[in-house]
Short mmCIF file of C-alpha atoms in Angstrom, two decimals:
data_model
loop_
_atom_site.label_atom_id
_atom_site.label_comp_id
_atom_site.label_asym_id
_atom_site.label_seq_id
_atom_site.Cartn_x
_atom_site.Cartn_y
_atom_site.Cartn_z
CA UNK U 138 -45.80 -50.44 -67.10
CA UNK U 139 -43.96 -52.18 -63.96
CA UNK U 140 -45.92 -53.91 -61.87
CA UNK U 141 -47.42 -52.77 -58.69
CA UNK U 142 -46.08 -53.89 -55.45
CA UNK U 143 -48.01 -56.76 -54.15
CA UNK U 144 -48.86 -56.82 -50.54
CA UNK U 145 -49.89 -59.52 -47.58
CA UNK U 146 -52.18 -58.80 -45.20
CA UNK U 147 -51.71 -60.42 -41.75
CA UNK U 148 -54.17 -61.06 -38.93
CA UNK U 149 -56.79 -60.69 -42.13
CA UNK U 150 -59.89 -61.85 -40.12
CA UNK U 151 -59.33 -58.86 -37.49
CA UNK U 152 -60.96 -55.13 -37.87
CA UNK U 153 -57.93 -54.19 -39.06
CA UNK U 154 -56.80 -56.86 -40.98
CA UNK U 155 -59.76 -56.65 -42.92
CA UNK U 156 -59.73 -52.90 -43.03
CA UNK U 157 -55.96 -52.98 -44.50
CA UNK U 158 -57.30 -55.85 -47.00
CA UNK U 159 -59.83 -53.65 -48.61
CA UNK U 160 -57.79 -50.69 -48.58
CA UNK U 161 -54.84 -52.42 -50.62
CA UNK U 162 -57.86 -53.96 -53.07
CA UNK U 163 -58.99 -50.06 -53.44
CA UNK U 164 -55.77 -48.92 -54.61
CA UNK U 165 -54.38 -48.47 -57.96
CA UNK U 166 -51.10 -48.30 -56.25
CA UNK U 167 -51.04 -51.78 -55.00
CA UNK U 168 -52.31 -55.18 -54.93
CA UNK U 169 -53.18 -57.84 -52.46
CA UNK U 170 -51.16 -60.96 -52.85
CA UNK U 171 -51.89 -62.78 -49.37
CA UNK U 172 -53.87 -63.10 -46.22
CA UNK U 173 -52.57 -64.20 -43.70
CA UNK U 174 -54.39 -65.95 -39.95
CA UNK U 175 -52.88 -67.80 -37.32
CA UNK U 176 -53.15 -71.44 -37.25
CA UNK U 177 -56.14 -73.03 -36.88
CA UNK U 178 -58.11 -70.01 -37.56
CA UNK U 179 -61.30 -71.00 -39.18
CA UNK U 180 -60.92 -68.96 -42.09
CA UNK U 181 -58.05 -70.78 -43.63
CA UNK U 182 -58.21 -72.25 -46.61
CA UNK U 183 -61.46 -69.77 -47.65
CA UNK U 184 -61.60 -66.96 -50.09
CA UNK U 185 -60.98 -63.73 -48.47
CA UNK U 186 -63.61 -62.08 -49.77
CA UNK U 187 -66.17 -64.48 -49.22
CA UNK U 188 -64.84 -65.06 -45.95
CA UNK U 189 -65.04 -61.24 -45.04
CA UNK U 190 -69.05 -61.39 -46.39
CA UNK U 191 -68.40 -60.08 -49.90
CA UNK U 192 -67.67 -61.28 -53.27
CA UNK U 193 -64.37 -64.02 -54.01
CA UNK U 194 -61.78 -62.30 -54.85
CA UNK U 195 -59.13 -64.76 -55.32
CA UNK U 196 -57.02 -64.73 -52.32
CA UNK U 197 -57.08 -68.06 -50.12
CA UNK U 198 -56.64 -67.55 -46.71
CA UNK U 199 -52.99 -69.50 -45.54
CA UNK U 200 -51.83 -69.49 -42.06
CA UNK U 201 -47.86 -70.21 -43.79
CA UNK U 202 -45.99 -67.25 -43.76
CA UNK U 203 -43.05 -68.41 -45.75
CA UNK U 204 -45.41 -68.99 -49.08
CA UNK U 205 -47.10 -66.00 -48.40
CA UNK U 206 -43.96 -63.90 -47.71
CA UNK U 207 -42.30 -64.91 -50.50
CA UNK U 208 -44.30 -62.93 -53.27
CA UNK U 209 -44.59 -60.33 -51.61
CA UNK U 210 -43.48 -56.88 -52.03
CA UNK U 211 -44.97 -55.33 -48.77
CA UNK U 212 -46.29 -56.71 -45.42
CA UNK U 213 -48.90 -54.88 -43.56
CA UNK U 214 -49.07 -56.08 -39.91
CA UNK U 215 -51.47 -54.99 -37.17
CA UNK U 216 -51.27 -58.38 -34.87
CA UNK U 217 -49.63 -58.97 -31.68
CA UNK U 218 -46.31 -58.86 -30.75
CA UNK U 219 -44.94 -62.29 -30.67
CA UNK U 220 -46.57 -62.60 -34.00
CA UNK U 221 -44.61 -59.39 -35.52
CA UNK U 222 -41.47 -60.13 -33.84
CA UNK U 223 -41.54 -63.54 -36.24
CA UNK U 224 -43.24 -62.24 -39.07
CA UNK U 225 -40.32 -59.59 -38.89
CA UNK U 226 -37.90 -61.98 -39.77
CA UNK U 227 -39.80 -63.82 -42.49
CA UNK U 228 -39.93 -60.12 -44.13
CA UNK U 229 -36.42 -59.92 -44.13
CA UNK U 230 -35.44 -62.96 -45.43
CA UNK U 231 -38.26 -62.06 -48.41
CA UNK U 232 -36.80 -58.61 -48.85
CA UNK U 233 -40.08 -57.12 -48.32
CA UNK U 234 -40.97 -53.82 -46.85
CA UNK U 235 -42.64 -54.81 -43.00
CA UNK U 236 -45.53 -52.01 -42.37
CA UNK U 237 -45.35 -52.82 -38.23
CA UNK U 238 -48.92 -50.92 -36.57
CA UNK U 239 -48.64 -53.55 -33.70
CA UNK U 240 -48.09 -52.04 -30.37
CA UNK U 241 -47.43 -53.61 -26.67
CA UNK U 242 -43.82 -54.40 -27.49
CA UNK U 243 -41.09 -54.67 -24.85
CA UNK U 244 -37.40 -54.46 -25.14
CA UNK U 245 -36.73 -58.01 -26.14
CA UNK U 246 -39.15 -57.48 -29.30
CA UNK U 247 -37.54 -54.43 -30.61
CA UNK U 248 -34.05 -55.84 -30.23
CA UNK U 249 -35.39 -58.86 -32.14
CA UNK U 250 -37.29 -56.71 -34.72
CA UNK U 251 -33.85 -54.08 -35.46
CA UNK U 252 -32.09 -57.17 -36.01
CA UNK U 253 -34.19 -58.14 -38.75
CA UNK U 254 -34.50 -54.11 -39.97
CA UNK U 255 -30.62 -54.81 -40.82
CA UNK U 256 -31.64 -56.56 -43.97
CA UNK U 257 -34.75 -54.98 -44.65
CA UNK U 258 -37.15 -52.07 -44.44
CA UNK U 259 -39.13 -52.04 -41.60
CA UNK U 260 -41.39 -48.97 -40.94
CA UNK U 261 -42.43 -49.46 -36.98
CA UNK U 262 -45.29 -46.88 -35.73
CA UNK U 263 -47.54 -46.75 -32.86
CA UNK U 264 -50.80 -44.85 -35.20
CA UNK U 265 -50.12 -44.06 -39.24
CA UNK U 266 -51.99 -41.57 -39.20
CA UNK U 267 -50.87 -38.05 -40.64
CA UNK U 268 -52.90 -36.00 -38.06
CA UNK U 269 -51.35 -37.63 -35.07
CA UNK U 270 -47.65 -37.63 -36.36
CA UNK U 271 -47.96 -33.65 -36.71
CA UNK U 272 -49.28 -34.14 -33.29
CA UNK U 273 -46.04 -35.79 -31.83
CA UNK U 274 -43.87 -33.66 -33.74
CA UNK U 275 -46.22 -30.29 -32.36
CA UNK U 276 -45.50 -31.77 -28.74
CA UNK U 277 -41.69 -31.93 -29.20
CA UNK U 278 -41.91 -28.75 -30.10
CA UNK U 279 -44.17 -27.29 -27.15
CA UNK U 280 -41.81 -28.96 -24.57
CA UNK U 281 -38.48 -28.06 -26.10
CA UNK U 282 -40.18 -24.71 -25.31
CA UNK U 283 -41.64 -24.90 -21.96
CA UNK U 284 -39.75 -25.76 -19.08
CA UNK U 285 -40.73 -28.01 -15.75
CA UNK U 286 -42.75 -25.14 -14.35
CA UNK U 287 -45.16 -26.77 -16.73
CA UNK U 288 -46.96 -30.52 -16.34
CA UNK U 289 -46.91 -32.81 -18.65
CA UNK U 290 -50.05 -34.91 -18.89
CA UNK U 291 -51.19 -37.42 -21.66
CA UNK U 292 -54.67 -39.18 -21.67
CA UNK U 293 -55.80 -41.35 -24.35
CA UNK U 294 -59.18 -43.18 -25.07
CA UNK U 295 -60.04 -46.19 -26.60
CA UNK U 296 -61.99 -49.28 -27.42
CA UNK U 297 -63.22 -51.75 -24.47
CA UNK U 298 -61.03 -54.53 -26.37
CA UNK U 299 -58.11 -52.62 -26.73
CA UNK U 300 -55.67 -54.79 -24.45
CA UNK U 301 -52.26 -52.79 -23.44
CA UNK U 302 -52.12 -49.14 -22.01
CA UNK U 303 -51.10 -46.65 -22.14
CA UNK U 304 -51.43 -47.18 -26.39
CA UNK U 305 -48.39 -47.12 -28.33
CA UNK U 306 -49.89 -43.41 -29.85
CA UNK U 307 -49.51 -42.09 -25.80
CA UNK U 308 -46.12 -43.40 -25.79
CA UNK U 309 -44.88 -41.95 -29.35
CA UNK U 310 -46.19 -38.47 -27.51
CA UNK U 311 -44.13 -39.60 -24.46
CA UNK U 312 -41.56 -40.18 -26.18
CA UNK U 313 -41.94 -36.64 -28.58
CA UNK U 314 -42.29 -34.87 -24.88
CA UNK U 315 -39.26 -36.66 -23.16
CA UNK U 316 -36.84 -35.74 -26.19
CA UNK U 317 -38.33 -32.04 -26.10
CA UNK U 318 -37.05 -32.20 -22.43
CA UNK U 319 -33.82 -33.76 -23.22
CA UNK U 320 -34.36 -36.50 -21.19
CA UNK U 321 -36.13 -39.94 -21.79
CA UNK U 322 -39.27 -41.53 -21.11
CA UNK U 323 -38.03 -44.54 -19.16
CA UNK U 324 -36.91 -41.79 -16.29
CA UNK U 325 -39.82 -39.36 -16.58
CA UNK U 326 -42.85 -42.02 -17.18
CA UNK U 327 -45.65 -41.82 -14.31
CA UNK U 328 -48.49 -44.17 -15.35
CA UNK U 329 -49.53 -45.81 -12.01
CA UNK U 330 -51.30 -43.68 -9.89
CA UNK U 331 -53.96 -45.24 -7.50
CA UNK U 332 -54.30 -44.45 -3.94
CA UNK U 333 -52.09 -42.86 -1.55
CA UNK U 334 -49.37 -41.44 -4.56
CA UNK U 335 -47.82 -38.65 -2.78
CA UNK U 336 -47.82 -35.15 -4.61
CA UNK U 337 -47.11 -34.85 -8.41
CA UNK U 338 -42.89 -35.65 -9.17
CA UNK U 339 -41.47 -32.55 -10.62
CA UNK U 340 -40.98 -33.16 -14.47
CA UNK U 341 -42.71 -36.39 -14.80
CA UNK U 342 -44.77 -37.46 -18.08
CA UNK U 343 -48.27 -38.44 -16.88
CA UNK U 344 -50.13 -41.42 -18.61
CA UNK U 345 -54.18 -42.19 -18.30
CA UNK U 346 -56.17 -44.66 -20.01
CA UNK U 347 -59.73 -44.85 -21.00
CA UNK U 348 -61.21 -47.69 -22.50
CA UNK U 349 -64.81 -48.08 -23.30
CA UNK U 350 -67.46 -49.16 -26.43
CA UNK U 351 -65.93 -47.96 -29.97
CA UNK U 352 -63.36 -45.42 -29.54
CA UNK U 353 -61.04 -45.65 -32.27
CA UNK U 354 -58.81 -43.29 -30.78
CA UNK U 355 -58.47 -40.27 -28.69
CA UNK U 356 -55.43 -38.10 -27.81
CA UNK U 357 -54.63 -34.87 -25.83
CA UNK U 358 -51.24 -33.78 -24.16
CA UNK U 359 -51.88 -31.35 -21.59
CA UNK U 360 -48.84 -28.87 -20.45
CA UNK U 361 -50.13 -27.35 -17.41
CA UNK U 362 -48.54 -24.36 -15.69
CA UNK U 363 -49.76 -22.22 -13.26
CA UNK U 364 -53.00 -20.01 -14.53
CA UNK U 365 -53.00 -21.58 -17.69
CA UNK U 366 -52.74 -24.89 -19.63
CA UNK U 367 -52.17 -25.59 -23.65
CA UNK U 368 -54.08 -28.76 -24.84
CA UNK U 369 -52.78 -30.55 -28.15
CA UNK U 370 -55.78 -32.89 -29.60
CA UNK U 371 -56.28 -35.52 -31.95
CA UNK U 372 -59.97 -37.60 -32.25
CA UNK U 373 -59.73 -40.14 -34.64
CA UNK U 374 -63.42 -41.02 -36.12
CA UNK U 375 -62.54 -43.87 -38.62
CA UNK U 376 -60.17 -46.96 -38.87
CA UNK U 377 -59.71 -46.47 -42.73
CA UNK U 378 -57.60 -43.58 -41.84
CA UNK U 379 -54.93 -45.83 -40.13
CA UNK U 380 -55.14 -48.36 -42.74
CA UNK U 381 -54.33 -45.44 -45.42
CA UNK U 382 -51.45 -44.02 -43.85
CA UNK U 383 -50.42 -47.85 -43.57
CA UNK U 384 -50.48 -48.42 -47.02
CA UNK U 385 -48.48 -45.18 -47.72
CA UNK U 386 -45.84 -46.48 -45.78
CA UNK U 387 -45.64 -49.64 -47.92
CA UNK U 388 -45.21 -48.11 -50.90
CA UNK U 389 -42.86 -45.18 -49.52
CA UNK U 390 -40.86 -48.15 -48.24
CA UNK U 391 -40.23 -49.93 -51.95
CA UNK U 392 -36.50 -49.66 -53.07
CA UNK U 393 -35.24 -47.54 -49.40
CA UNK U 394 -32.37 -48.90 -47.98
CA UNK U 395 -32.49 -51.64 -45.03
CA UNK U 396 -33.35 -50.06 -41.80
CA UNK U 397 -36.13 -49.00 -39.00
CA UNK U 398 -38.04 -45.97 -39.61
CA UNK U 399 -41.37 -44.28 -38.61
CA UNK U 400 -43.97 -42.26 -40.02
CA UNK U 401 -42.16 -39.02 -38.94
CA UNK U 402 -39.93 -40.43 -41.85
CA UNK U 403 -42.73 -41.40 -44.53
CA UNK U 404 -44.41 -38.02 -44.43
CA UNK U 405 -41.09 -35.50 -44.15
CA UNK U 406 -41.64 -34.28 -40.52
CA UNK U 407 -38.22 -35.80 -39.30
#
């Protein structure tokens, strides 16, 4: 039987690191190779699973890439982007598949990180999860049909220690929205209202942000025309679902051809 793809797990100490580590040590499909913190970290050096509260379970916590990289099949990555930018290009030069849930990126990172998808697979995505992806592709959809005499308004909701806004979910739907329109996001984004705005620009994309306690996630896009408004919703209740659609994309990713692509991509709604 061929072996099962092994995987690293970066930012392991995190919710979601640790999330993605027991997710890949649940699966028949895969298995965890590495663990990955930042230097310094006081878990390196420990057992994971000790280190996470649980039983050993063989996987020593290394804050060098490069080892952990290289026997590895897959790279799961929820961190920050610096981090992902050069963890990007440690993937490449390992040939394995970069699972990239990281969001906050700006232009300079992405250049950086489709450089290194020239040599390997990276699949980049601002939420894994199945629900919301029909969700962005269900708002392209809506807009593509709708014309300016209808608002577009997205609001998300999340955790108080969530740390950019709008979240990169919002922008995939600004982004879904925009293309709908047949225009982009960079001309039709309005996320900074406050005060004295003026009234509402005809065919903007609306952003809002709420952040408090343990939201994991929550998602509507509003199209609102005169007399009547249609409301596309996603509530997610639990991290694991994240990590799972994470781990899909790992897998999906083994033996693809060197490139970016998305969820839209892993699941067939492209």
């Amino acid at each position: 039987m061929t072996q099962v793809p092994g995987i690293v797990v970066t930012g392991a100490s995190g919710r979601m690191g640790q999330m993605l580590a027991r997710t890949v040590m649940d699966s028949d499909a895969a298995r965890l190779v590495g663990a990955l913190e930042r230097e310094g970290h006081d878990w390196i050096g420990r057992d994971l699973g000790e280190a996470m509260g649980g039983a050993p379970c063989g996987i020593t916590v290394t804050d060098d890439p490069l080892e952990a990289f290289a026997k590895a099949q897959g790279v799961l990555d929820f961190t920050a982007p610096e981090a992902s930018v050069r963890f990007a290009g440690i993937a490449a030069q390992a040939r394995a598949v970069h699972v990239i849930g990281t969001t906050g990126f700006e232009p300079e990172h992405l250049e950086k990180i489709a450089a290194a998808a020239r040599h390997a697979v990276i699949v980049r995505a601002g939420n894994m999860s199945l629900g919301v992806n029909l969700l962005v592709k269900l708002t392209r959809m809506v807009a593509a049909a709708l014309d300016e005499e209808f608002d577009i308004e997205i609001v998300e909701a999340h955790h108080n220690r969530k740390v950019d806004a709008p979240s990169g979910t919002a922008l995939m739907l600004g982004e879904a929205a925009a293309e709908g329109r047949g225009t982009l996001l960079d001309k039709a984004r309005d996320s900074g209202r406050d005060g004295l705005t003026g009234a509402r620009e005809r065919g903007a994309i609306g952003f809002a942000a709420l952040r408090g306690g343990d939201i994991v996630g929550e998602h509507d896009v509003m199209f609102v025309g005169e007399g009547e408004r249609i409301v596309l919703r996603h509530v997610a209740t639990d991290r694991a679902l994240f990590a799972r659609g994470a781990l899909r994309a790992v897998l999906w990713g083994q033996g693809r051809k060197p490139g970016e692509y998305d969820m839209q991509d892993v699941l067939g709604l492209t």
